[in-house]
Amino acid sequence: MAPRIAARTKLLDAAAQLFYAEGISATGIDAVIAKAGVAKMSLYNNFESKTGLVMAYLEARHQEWSGLYQARLEKAGDGADGVLAVVDAYIDHAEAGYEHGFRGCGLLNAAAELPAGDPGRSIVAAHKLQVEQLLAGHLASMTTKKQAEALAGQISFLLEGAISRAGLEGNSALLLRARAMISDIVKAL
Amino acid sequence: MAPRIAARTKLLDAAAQLFYAEGISATGIDAVIAKAGVAKMSLYNNFESKTGLVMAYLEARHQEWSGLYQARLEKAGDGADGVLAVVDAYIDHAEAGYEHGFRGCGLLNAAAELPAGDPGRSIVAAHKLQVEQLLAGHLASMTTKKQAEALAGQISFLLEGAISRAGLEGNSALLLRARAMISDIVKAL
DNA sequence: CTTAACTTAGACAGATCGGTCTAGTTTGGA
DNA sequence: TCCAAACTAGACCGATCTGTCTAAGTTAAG
């Protein structure tokens, strides 16, 4: 492993845990480098600033979710199973960070800390829009285009609401409840 | 009006605007007192600490929503109109803070900044649970208890998801979309 | 008018913030 | 083996953070 990658990876891992658990502005640079076991200059050699680290964090969370989704998608097919692959990717994510305290969607939490107009918010908005479009794609083969888009919106709202509520409760129970709802909706088509 | 109340009110108003627009940890004490036009000691005479101000802020947001809901409820009846009163209270809130930049649910945004186990998160969780119970109450007269609870969960997820997504977009369009969905669901009973 | 509660402006404290810099060490590849 | 790139520890900077304190001014009720 190349050493440059090592420091950057250690920093991103440490930032991911701290940003998610404590919030972004509540997490100082010093806490990140201490957890990463890395010198402060290594942070500024790999990232332009704390803001740059935050942007990389947002990108990494998006990539992480995409990975979970792809893994679920390979085991599933298109149509109803595709829709549930999206849902299960959320559940996988929820139960992954469970022991460290599940606190909802990291991207949504990050956006909540950023002022209106911040570029980070656009990344999150784009991610959520992509999820809705993935749902619409899976639904396209099951109904009319119009209804597929309407259902994709509805399911994405259900998902986002469930993950927020589940984060407040600290466990994935409400997410499983949402999965059952979504499964019913899709199977009724 | 008693002067003691004046300072406290000015502080809560200023904190509400700044906390909502910029986030809580990104908002310093000095910014709050400057916007309130009040001396720093007035803050610490009325609140134990910044944390105390944050707690009062959470309580005030909960009360504010309850006020909007009560106003909507008086104009509406029970049953389907009661459910839509809950939804319209959200919409009223969204469009109230619209010009200053709509950024989603203030309580959910605040919770996103607080670490797991923080008492503030419990306040938010209780608020969201109450909303779901209000929905269940309105639905109780329209269907079985079991289905009323299931629908209340589904509608509360839809609402929370829609307000989060709408906050990312910066306008209330997605909330109106959710209102139409919920209206359809309730009217189909 | 007097008095006590509340207010003000602003200095001040100690801690922490993000970020820079230096100087020396480790490391991987030619 | 040697060199350049990456890494280390930690001092240091100015700004900002929450919170305390003082001293003087305002206000309302008795």
JSON list of C-alpha atoms (C1' of nucleotides) in Angstrom, two decimals, chain D:
[
{"chain": "D", "resi": 1, "resn": "DT", "atom": "C1'", "xyz": [22.41, 2.86, -2.44]},
{"chain": "D", "resi": 2, "resn": "DC", "atom": "C1'", "xyz": [20.58, 7.14, -2.98]},
{"chain": "D", "resi": 3, "resn": "DC", "atom": "C1'", "xyz": [17.02, 10.50, -3.62]},
{"chain": "D", "resi": 4, "resn": "DA", "atom": "C1'", "xyz": [12.69, 12.54, -3.56]},
{"chain": "D", "resi": 5, "resn": "DA", "atom": "C1'", "xyz": [8.34, 12.26, -1.75]},
{"chain": "D", "resi": 6, "resn": "DA", "atom": "C1'", "xyz": [5.70, 11.54, 2.14]},
{"chain": "D", "resi": 7, "resn": "DC", "atom": "C1'", "xyz": [5.50, 11.45, 6.85]},
{"chain": "D", "resi": 8, "resn": "DT", "atom": "C1'", "xyz": [6.37, 12.80, 11.83]},
{"chain": "D", "resi": 9, "resn": "DA", "atom": "C1'", "xyz": [5.93, 15.88, 16.24]},
{"chain": "D", "resi": 10, "resn": "DG", "atom": "C1'", "xyz": [5.02, 19.91, 17.89]},
{"chain": "D", "resi": 11, "resn": "DA", "atom": "C1'", "xyz": [5.66, 24.94, 18.28]},
{"chain": "D", "resi": 12, "resn": "DC", "atom": "C1'", "xyz": [3.22, 28.70, 16.83]},
{"chain": "D", "resi": 13, "resn": "DC", "atom": "C1'", "xyz": [-0.34, 32.12, 14.91]},
{"chain": "D", "resi": 14, "resn": "DG", "atom": "C1'", "xyz": [-4.49, 34.99, 15.09]},
{"chain": "D", "resi": 15, "resn": "DA", "atom": "C1'", "xyz": [-9.20, 34.37, 15.54]},
{"chain": "D", "resi": 16, "resn": "DT", "atom": "C1'", "xyz": [-13.07, 32.88, 17.93]},
{"chain": "D", "resi": 17, "resn": "DC", "atom": "C1'", "xyz": [-15.38, 30.21, 21.37]},
{"chain": "D", "resi": 18, "resn": "DT", "atom": "C1'", "xyz": [-18.24, 30.05, 25.96]},
{"chain": "D", "resi": 19, "resn": "DG", "atom": "C1'", "xyz": [-18.55, 32.13, 30.11]},
{"chain": "D", "resi": 20, "resn": "DT", "atom": "C1'", "xyz": [-17.41, 35.68, 34.08]},
{"chain": "D", "resi": 21, "resn": "DC", "atom": "C1'", "xyz": [-16.99, 40.04, 35.97]},
{"chain": "D", "resi": 22, "resn": "DT", "atom": "C1'", "xyz": [-17.35, 44.97, 36.83]},
{"chain": "D", "resi": 23, "resn": "DA", "atom": "C1'", "xyz": [-19.29, 49.39, 36.86]},
{"chain": "D", "resi": 24, "resn": "DA", "atom": "C1'", "xyz": [-22.65, 52.37, 35.45]},
{"chain": "D", "resi": 25, "resn": "DG", "atom": "C1'", "xyz": [-27.38, 53.22, 33.55]},
{"chain": "D", "resi": 26, "resn": "DT", "atom": "C1'", "xyz": [-32.51, 52.18, 33.21]},
{"chain": "D", "resi": 27, "resn": "DT", "atom": "C1'", "xyz": [-36.90, 50.92, 34.84]},
{"chain": "D", "resi": 28, "resn": "DA", "atom": "C1'", "xyz": [-40.94, 49.93, 37.57]},
{"chain": "D", "resi": 29, "resn": "DA", "atom": "C1'", "xyz": [-43.19, 49.48, 41.95]},
{"chain": "D", "resi": 30, "resn": "DG", "atom": "C1'", "xyz": [-43.84, 50.93, 46.75]}
]
